[in-house]
Short mmCIF file of C-alpha atoms and ligand atoms in Angstrom, two decimals:
data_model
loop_
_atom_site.label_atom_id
_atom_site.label_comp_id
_atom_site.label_asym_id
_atom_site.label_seq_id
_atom_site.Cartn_x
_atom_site.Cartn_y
_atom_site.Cartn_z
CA UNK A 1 -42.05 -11.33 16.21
CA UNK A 2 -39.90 -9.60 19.19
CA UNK A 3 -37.35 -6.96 18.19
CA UNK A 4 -34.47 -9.37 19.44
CA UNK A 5 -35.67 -11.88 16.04
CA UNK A 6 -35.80 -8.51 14.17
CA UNK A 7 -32.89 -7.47 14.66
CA UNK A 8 -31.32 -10.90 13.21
CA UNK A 9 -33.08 -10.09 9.74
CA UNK A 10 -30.22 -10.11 7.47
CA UNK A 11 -31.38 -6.80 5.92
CA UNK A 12 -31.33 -4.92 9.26
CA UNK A 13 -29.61 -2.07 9.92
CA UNK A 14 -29.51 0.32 12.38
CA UNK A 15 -31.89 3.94 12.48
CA UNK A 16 -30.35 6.76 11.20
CA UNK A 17 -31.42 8.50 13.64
CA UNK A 18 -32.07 6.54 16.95
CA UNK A 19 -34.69 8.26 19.25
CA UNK A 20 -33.71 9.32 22.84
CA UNK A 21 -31.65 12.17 24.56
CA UNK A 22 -28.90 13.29 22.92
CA UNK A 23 -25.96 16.46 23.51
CA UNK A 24 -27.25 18.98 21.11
CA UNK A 25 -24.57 21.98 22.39
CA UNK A 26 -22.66 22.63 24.99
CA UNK A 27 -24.04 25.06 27.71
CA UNK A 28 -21.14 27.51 26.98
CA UNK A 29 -21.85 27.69 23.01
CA UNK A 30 -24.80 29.45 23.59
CA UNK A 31 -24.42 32.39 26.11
CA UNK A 32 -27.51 34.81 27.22
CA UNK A 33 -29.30 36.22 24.10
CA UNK A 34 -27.33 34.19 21.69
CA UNK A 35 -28.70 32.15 19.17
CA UNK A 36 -26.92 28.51 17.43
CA UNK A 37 -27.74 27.16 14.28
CA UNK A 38 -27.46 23.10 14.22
CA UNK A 39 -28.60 20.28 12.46
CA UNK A 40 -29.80 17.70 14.97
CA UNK A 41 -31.26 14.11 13.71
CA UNK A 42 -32.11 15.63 10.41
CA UNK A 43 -33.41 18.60 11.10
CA UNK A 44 -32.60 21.99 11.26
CA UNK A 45 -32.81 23.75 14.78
CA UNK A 46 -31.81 26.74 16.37
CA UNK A 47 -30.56 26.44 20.34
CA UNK A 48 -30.99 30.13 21.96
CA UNK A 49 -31.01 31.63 25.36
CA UNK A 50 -33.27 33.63 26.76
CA UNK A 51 -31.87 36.53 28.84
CA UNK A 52 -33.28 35.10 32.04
CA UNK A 53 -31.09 31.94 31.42
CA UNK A 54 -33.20 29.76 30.08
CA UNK A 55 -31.90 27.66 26.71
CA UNK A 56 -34.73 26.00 23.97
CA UNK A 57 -34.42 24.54 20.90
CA UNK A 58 -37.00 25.25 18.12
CA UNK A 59 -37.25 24.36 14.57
CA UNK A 60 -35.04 26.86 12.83
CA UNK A 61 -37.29 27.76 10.55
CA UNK A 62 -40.21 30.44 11.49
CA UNK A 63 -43.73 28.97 11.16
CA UNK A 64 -45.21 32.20 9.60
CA UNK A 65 -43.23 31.79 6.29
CA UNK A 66 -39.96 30.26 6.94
CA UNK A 67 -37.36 32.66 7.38
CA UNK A 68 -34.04 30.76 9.30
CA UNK A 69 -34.16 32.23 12.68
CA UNK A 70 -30.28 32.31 13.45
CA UNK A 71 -29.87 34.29 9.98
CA UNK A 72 -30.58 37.49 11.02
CA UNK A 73 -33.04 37.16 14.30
CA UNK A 74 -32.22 37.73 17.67
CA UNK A 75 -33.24 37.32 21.41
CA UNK A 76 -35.63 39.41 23.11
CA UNK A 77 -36.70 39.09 26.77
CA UNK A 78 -37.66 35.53 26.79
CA UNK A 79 -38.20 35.11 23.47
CA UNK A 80 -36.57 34.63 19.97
CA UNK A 81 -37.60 37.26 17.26
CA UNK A 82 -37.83 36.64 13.66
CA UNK A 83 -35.82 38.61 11.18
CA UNK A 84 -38.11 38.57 8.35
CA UNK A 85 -41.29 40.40 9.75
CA UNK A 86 -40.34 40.27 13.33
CA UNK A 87 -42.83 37.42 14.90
CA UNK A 88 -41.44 36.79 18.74
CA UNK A 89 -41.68 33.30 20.15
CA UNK A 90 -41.38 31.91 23.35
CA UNK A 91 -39.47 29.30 24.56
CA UNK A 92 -42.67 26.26 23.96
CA UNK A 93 -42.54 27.65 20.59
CA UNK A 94 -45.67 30.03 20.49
CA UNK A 95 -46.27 33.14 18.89
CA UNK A 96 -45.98 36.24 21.69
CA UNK A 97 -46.82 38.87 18.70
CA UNK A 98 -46.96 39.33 15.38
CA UNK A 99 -44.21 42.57 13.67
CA UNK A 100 -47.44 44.55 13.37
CA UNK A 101 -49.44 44.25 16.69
CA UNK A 102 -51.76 42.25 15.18
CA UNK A 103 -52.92 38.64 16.50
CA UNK A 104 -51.16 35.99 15.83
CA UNK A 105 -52.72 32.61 14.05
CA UNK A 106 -52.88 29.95 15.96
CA UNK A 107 -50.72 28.06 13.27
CA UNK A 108 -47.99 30.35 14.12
CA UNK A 109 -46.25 27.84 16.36
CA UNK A 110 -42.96 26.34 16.59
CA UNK A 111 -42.31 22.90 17.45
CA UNK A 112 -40.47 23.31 20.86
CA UNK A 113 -37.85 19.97 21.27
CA UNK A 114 -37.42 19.16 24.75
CA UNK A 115 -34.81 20.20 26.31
CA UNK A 116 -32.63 19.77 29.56
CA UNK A 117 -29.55 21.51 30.36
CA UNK A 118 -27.34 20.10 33.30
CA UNK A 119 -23.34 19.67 34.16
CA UNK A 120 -22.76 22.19 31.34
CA UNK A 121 -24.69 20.28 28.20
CA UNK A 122 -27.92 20.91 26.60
CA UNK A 123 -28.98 17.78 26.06
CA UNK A 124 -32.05 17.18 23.67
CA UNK A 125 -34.95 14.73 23.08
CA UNK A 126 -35.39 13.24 19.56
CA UNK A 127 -38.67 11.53 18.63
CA UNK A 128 -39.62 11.48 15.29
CA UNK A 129 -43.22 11.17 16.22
CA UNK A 130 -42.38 13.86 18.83
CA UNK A 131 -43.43 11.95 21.66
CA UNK A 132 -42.73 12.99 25.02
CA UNK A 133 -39.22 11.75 26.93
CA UNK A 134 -39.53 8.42 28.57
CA UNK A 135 -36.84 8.70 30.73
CA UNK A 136 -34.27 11.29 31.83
CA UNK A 137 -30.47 11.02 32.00
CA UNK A 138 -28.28 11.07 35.31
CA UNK A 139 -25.46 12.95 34.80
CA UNK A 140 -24.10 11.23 38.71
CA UNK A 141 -22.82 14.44 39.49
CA UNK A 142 -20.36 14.22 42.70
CA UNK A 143 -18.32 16.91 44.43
CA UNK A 144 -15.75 14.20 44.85
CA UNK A 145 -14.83 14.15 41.36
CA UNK A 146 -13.66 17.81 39.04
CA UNK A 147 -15.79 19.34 36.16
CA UNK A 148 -15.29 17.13 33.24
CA UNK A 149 -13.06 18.20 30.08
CA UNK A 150 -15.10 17.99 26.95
CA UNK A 151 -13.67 17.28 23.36
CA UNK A 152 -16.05 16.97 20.41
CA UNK A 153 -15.11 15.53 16.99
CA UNK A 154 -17.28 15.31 14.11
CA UNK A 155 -17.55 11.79 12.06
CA UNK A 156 -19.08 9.01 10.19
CA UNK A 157 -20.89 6.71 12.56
CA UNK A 158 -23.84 6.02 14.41
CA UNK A 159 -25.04 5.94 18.26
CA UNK A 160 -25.95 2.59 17.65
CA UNK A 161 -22.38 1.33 16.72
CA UNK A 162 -20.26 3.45 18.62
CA UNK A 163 -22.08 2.51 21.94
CA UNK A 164 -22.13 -1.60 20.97
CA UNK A 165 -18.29 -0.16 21.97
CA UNK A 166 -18.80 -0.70 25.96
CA UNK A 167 -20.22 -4.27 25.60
CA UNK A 168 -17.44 -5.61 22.89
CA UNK A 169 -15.08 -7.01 25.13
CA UNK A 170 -12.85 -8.43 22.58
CA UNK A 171 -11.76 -4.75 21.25
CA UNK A 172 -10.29 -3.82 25.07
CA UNK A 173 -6.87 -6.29 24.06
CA UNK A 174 -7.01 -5.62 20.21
CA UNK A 175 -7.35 -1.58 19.59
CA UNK A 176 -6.99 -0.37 23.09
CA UNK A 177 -4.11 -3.01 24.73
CA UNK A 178 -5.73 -3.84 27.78
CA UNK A 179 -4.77 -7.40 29.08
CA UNK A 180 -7.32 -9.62 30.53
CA UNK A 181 -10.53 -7.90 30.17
CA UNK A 182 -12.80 -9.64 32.49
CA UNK A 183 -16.10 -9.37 33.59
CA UNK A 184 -17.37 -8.33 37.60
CA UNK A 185 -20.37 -7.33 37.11
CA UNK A 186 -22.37 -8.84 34.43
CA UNK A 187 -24.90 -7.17 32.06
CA UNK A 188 -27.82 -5.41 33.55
CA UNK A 189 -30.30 -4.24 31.34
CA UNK A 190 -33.38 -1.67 32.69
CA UNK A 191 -35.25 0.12 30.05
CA UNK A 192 -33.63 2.73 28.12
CA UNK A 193 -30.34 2.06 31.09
CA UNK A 194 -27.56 -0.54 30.38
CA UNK A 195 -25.13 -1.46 33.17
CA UNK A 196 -21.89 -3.40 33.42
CA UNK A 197 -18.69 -3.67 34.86
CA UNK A 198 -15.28 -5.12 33.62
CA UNK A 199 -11.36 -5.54 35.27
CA UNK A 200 -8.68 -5.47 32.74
CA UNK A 201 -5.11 -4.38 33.37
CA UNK A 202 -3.18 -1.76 31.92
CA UNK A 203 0.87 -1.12 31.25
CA UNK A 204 1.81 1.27 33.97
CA UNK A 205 3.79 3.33 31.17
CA UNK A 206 1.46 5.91 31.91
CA UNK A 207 2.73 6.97 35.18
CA UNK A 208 6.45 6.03 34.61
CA UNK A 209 6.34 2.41 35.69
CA UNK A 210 6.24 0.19 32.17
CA UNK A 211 7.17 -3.14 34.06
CA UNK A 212 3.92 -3.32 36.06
CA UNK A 213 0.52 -4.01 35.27
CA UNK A 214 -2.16 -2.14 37.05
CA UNK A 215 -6.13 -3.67 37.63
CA UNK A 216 -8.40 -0.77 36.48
CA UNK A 217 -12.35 -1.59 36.83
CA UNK A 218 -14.78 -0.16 34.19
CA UNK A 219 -18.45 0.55 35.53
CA UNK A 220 -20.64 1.67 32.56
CA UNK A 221 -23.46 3.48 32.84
CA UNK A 222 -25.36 3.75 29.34
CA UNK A 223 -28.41 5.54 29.76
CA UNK A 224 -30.59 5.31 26.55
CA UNK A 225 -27.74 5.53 23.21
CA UNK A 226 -26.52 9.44 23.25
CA UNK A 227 -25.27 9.20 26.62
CA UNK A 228 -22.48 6.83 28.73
CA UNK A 229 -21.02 7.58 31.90
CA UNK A 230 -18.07 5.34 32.59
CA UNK A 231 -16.36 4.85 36.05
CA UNK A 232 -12.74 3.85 35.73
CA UNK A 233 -10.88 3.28 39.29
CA UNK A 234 -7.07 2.45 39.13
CA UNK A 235 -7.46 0.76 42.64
CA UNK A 236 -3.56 0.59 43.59
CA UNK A 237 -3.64 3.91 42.72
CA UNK A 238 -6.57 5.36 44.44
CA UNK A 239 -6.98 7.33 40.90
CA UNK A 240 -11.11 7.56 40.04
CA UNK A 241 -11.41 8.79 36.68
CA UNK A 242 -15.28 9.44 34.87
CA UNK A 243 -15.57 9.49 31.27
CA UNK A 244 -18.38 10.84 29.16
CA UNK A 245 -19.15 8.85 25.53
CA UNK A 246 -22.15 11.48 24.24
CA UNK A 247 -22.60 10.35 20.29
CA UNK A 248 -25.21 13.02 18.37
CA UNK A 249 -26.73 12.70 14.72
CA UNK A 250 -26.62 15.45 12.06
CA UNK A 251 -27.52 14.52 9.49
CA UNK A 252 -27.18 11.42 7.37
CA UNK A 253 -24.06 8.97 8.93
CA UNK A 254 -22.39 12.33 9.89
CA UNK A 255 -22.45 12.35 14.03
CA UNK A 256 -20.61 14.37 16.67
CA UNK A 257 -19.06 12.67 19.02
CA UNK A 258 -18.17 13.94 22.51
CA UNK A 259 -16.54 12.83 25.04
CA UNK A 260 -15.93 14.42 28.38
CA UNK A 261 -13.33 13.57 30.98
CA UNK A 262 -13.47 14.37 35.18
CA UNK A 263 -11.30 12.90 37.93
CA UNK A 264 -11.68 12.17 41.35
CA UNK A 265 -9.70 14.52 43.59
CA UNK A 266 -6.14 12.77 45.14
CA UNK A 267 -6.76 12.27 48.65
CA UNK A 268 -3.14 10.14 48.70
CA UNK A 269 -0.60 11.39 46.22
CA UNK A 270 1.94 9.13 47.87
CA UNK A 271 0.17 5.90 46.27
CA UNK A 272 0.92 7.04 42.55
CA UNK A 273 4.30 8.35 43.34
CA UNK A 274 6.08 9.21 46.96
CA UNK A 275 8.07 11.89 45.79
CA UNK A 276 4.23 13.59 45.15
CA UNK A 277 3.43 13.77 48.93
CA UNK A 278 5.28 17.00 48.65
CA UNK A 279 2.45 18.74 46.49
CA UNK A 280 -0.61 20.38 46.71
CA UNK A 281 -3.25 17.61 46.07
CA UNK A 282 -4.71 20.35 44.04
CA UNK A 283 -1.54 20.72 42.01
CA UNK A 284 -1.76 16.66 41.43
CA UNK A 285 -5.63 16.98 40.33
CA UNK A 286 -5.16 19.55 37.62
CA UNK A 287 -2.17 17.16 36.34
CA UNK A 288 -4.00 14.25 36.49
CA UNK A 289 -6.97 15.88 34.68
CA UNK A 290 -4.84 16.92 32.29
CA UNK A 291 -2.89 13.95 31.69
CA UNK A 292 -6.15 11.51 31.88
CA UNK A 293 -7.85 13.46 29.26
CA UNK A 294 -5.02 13.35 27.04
CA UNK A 295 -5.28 9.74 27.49
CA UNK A 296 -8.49 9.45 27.09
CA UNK A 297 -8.71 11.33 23.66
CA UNK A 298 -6.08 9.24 22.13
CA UNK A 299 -8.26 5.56 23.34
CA UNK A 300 -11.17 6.54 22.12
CA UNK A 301 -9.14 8.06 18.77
CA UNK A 302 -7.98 4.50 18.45
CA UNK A 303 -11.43 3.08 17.43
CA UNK A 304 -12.12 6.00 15.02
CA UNK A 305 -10.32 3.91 11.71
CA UNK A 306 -12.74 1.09 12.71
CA UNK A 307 -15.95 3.14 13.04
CA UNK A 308 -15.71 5.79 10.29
CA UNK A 309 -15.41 2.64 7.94
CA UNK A 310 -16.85 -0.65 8.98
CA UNK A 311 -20.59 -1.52 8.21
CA UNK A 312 -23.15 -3.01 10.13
CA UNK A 313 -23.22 -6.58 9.82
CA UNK A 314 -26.38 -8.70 10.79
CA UNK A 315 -26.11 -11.68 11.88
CA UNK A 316 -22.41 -10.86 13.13
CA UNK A 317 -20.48 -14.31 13.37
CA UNK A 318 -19.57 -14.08 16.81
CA UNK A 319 -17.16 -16.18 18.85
CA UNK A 320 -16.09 -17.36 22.17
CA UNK A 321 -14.15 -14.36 23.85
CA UNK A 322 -17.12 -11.56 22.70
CA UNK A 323 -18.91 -9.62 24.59
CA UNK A 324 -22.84 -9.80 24.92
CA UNK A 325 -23.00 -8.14 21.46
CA UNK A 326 -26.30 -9.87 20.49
CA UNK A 327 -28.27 -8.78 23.78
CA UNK A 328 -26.51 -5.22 23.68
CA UNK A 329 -28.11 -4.99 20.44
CA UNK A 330 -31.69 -6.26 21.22
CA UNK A 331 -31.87 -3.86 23.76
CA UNK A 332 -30.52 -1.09 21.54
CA UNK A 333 -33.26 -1.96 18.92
CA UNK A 334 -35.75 0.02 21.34
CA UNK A 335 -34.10 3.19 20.29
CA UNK A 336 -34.99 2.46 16.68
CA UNK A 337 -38.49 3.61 16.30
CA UNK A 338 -39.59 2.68 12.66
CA UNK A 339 -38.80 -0.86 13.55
CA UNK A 340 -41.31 -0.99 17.40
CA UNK A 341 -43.67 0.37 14.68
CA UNK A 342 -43.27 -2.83 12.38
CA UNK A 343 -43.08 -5.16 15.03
CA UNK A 344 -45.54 -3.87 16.70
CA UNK A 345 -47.53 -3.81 13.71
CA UNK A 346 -46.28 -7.72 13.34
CA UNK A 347 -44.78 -6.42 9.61
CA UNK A 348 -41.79 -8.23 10.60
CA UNK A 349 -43.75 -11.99 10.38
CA UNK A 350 -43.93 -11.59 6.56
S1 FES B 1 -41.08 34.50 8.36
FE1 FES B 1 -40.74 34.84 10.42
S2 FES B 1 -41.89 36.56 10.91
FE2 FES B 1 -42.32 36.19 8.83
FE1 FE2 B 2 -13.15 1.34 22.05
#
């Protein structure tokens, strides 16, 4: 059996706890010797930073006899030091030294989750085999766009179904009230990265002109499930905006959910509005940041009603007019680890 017939079982649903790379904290939560206490796919972690800079994620409970290291430890050099009997470890998670000078057993060791930090967020890999990453996000980073805005709500949901999000064209018209969502680019699936790119047009209400319809074109970059970079570009407008759509576990169906917002710096004011020739394009960035994030918060709020309560349904009775749910979700499947073990195992045949 192939995890696209799996995944039509009618008892399947999706992992808990997909595997891949996921936004575990923000680079600014954690400063220089500081140390965060999370719960990340299950399990308890701590995220610290060492004083040269350098941020890791550990299990947050010390391997000598369990003591919670954000409850009382602290950051020393470039390592994090136990508050029960003062055990340092480094950054991969092994003992430096014992509290007493002594040596330290070689059980003394902490897993170490892998981590990598860019564009501000510590993003981290979850395996529950602890298997090594097999493939690395792109964050697309671009001096022709600003520093993205980040917002982060916590809710009931999963990667799984709040990614199947970019491929279900139908929702565009229904929750969001875009008007003939079409596609330009079709489906492109590589691995872990899912490409695609739509036109639908949007009620210029947003910039003060309600009686015209603009053409905005969605390129979405999903790489692996905890991570979506999506290109919007307002082409009348010469308006680029980037959106980030970075879903994290806990623990059980609780997730956070983050989502980032950048624009593309105005080269031609005049083409949203004339009478904004006469300001700094600077000035008109930092609005439209503002503005676009604003917007952005309230779409993606829109779907939140649907998500926090809706279940998983397998097989979904699809129609014409939606998107490519079924192969979205046959790709996703490779994310869900206990089922490649079944199927691999051909469990799935009985
Ligand atoms: S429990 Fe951490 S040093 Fe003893
Ligand atoms: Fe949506």
């Amino acid at each position: 059996m192939t995890l696209a017939k799996a995944i039509l079982k009618q008892d399947y649903q999706v992992p808990t706890f997909p595997t891949g790379w996921f936004a575990i904290a923000l680079s600014k939560e954690v400063k220089k010797g500081e140390i965060l206490s999370r719960t990340f796919s299950g399990k308890d972690v701590v995220i610290f930073r060492t004083e040269s800079g350098k941020a890791a994620v550990l299990d947050a409970y010390c391997p000598h006899m369990g003591a919670h290291f954000a409850h009382g430890g602290s950051v020393e050099g470039e390592d994090i030091k136990c508050p029960f009997h003062g055990f340092c470890f480094n950054t991969d998670g092994e003992c430096t030294k014992t509290g007493y000078g002594t040596k330290p057993s070689p059980r003394a060791k902490s897993y170490s989750w892998p981590v990598d930090e860019k564009m501000g967020i510590i993003f981290c890999w979850y395996h529950p085999e602890q298997i090594a990453p097999t493939y690395h996000i792109d964050t697309m980073e671009s001096d022709e766009f600003t520093d993205y805005k980040i917002h982060t709500w916590e809710m009931i949901s999963n990667p799984t179904e709040t990614a199947e999000n970019s491929v279900d064209v139908g929702h565009f018209s229904h929750i969001h009230g875009y008007k003939d969502p079409h596609s330009i680019n079709p489906l492109k699936l590589d691995g872990p990265f899912l490409n695609v790119k739509y036109g639908m047009y949007r009620n210029g209400d947003f910039i003060g002109k309600p009686k015209k319809n603009f053409l905005i074109e969605f390129e979405i970059f999903q790489q692996g499930l905890g991570f979506a970079l999506v290109e919007a570009h307002t082409i009348e407008l010469g308006v680029k905006t980037r959106h980030l759509v970075m879903p994290t576990t806990i623990a059980g169906k609780e997730m956070y959910l983050r989502i980032g917002c950048a624009v593309g710096k105005i080269k031609d004011p005049g083409k949203i509005m004339p009478i904004l020739k006469i300001l700094p394009k600077s000035l008109i960035t930092k609005i439209m940041h503002r503005e676009a994030f604003k917007g952005y918060i309230h779409d993606v709020y829109q779907d939140f009603k649907v998500w926090q309560n809706k279940i998983y349904l397998t097989p979904p009775a699809l129609s014409k007019g939606d998107g490519p749910i079924m192969q979205y979700r046959a790709w996703a499947a490779q994310f869900d680890y206990e089922l490649n073990q079944r199927v691999n195992a051909n469990i799935e045949d009985n």
